[in-house]
Coordinates of C-alpha atoms in Angstrom, one line a residue:
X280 CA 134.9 78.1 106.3
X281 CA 134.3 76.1 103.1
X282 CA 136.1 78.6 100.3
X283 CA 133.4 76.5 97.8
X284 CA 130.8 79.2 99.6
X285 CA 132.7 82.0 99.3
X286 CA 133.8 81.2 95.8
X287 CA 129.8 80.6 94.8
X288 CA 129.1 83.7 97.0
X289 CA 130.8 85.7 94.9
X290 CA 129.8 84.2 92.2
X291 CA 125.8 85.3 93.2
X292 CA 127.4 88.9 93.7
X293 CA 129.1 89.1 91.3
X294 CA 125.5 88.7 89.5
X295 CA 123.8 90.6 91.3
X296 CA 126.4 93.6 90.3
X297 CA 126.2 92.8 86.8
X298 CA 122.4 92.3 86.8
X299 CA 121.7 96.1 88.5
X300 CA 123.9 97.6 86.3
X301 CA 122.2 96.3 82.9
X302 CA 119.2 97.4 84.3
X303 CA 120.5 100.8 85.1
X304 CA 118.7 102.2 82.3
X305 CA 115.4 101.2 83.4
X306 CA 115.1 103.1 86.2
X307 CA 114.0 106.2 84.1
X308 CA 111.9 104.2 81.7
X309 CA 109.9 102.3 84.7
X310 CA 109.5 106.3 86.3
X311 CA 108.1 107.9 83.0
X312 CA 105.9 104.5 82.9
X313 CA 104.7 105.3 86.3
X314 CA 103.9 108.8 85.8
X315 CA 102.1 108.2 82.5
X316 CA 99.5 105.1 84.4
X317 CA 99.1 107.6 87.3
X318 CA 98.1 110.2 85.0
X319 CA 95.8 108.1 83.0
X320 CA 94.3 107.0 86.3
X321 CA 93.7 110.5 87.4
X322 CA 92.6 111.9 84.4
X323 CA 89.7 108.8 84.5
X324 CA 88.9 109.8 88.2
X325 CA 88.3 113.1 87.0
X326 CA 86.2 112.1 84.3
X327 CA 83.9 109.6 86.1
X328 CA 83.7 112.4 89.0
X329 CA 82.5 114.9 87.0
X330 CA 80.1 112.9 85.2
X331 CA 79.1 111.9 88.3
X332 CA 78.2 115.7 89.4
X333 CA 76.5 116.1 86.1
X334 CA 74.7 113.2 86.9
X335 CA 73.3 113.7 90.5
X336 CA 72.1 117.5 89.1
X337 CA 69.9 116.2 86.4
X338 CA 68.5 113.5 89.2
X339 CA 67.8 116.7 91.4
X340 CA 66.3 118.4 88.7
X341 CA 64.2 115.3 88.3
X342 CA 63.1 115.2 91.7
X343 CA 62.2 118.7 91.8
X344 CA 59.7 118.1 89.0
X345 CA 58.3 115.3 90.3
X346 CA 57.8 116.7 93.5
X347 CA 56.0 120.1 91.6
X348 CA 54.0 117.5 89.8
X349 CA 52.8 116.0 92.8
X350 CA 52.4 119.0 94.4
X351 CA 49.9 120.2 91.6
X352 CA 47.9 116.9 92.0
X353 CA 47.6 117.5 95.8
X354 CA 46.2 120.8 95.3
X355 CA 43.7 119.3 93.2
X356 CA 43.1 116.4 95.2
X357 CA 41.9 118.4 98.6
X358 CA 39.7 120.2 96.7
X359 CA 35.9 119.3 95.8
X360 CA 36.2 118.0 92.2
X361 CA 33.5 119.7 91.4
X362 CA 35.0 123.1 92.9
X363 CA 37.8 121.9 90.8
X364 CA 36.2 122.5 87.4
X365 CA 34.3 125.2 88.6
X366 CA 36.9 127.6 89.2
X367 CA 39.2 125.9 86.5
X368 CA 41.6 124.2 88.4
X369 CA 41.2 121.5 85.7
X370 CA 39.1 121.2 82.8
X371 CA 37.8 118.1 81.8
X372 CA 38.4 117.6 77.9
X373 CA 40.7 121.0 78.5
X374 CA 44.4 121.5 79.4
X375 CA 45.5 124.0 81.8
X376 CA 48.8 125.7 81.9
X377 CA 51.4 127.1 83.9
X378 CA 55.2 128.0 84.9
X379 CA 57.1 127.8 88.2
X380 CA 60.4 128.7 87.9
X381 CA 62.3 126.7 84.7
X382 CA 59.3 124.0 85.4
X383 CA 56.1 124.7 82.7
X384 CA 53.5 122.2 83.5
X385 CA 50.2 121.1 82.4
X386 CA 47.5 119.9 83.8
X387 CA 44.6 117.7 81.8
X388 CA 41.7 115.6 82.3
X389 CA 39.0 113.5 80.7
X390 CA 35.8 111.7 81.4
X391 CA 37.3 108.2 81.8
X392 CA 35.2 105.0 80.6
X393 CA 33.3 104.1 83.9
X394 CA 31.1 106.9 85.0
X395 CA 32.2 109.3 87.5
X396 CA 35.9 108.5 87.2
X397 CA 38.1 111.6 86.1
X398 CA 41.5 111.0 84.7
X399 CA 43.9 113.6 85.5
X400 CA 47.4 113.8 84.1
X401 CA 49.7 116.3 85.5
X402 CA 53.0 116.8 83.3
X403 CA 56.2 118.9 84.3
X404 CA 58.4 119.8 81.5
X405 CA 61.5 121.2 81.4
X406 CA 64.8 121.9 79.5
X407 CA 68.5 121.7 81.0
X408 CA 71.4 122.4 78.7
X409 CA 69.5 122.5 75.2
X410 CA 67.5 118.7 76.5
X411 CA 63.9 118.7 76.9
X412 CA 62.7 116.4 80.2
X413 CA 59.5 115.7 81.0
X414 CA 57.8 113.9 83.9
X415 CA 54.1 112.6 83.7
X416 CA 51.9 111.8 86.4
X417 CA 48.2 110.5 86.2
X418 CA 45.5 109.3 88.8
X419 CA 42.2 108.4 88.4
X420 CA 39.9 110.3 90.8
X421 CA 35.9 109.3 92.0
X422 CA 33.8 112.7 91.3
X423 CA 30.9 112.7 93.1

């Protein structure tokens, strides 16, 4: 064997032993670093989850209103306009009012500009920690 190899071999660990032990007093420095980004990271996990939940409660809220305001225009809708008015299911020029639940809706009309056309706006309002939400709905309907 060429003693030039062993010589530079030694040489390279020779470095390598010098090297790991400068850096001896990293090794707690580059675990504290670790634990501080894996905290950070879960800590915005957490957050973005449960904003998330918050999220997806006010869109089921939401749908729950919309589907109550529907709802209320189908009952209208099977009906006979006419039979509609007449036992104040809704009131032309008039608003009328009720409450399912934490849902208060309203239900209004009006003579709209063509003849025989009745605008009817149904609107679901609710509240959900200390925020008022609404949701509208309107239709034109042919009344006979």
């Amino acid at each position: 064997m060429n003693p030039e190899i062993l010589k530079g071999g030694n040489n390279i660990l020779r470095n390598y032993i010098y090297n790991s032990r400068s850096n001896e007093g990293y090794v707690l420095l580059d675990v504290l670093l670790a634990l501080f980004l894996f905290s950070l990271g879960f800590a915005v996990l957490f957050e973005l989850t449960s904003h998330a939940l918050s999220e997806s409660g006010k869109a089921m809220t939401l749908m729950e209103g919309a589907n109550l305001a529907q709802g209320k225009m189908d009952q209208l809708a099977v009906r006979n306009w006419r039979d509609n008015i007449a036992q104040r299911g809704c009131i032309p020029g008039g608003i009328v009012e009720g409450r399912e639940g934490k849902f208060r809706w309203q239900i209004s009309s009006d003579w709209h500009d063509i003849p025989h056309l009745l605008k009817v706006s149904v609107k679901v309002m609710w509240s959900e920690r200390g925020d008022p939400y609404q949701y509208k709905l309107e239709s034109l309907y042919a009344v006979e």
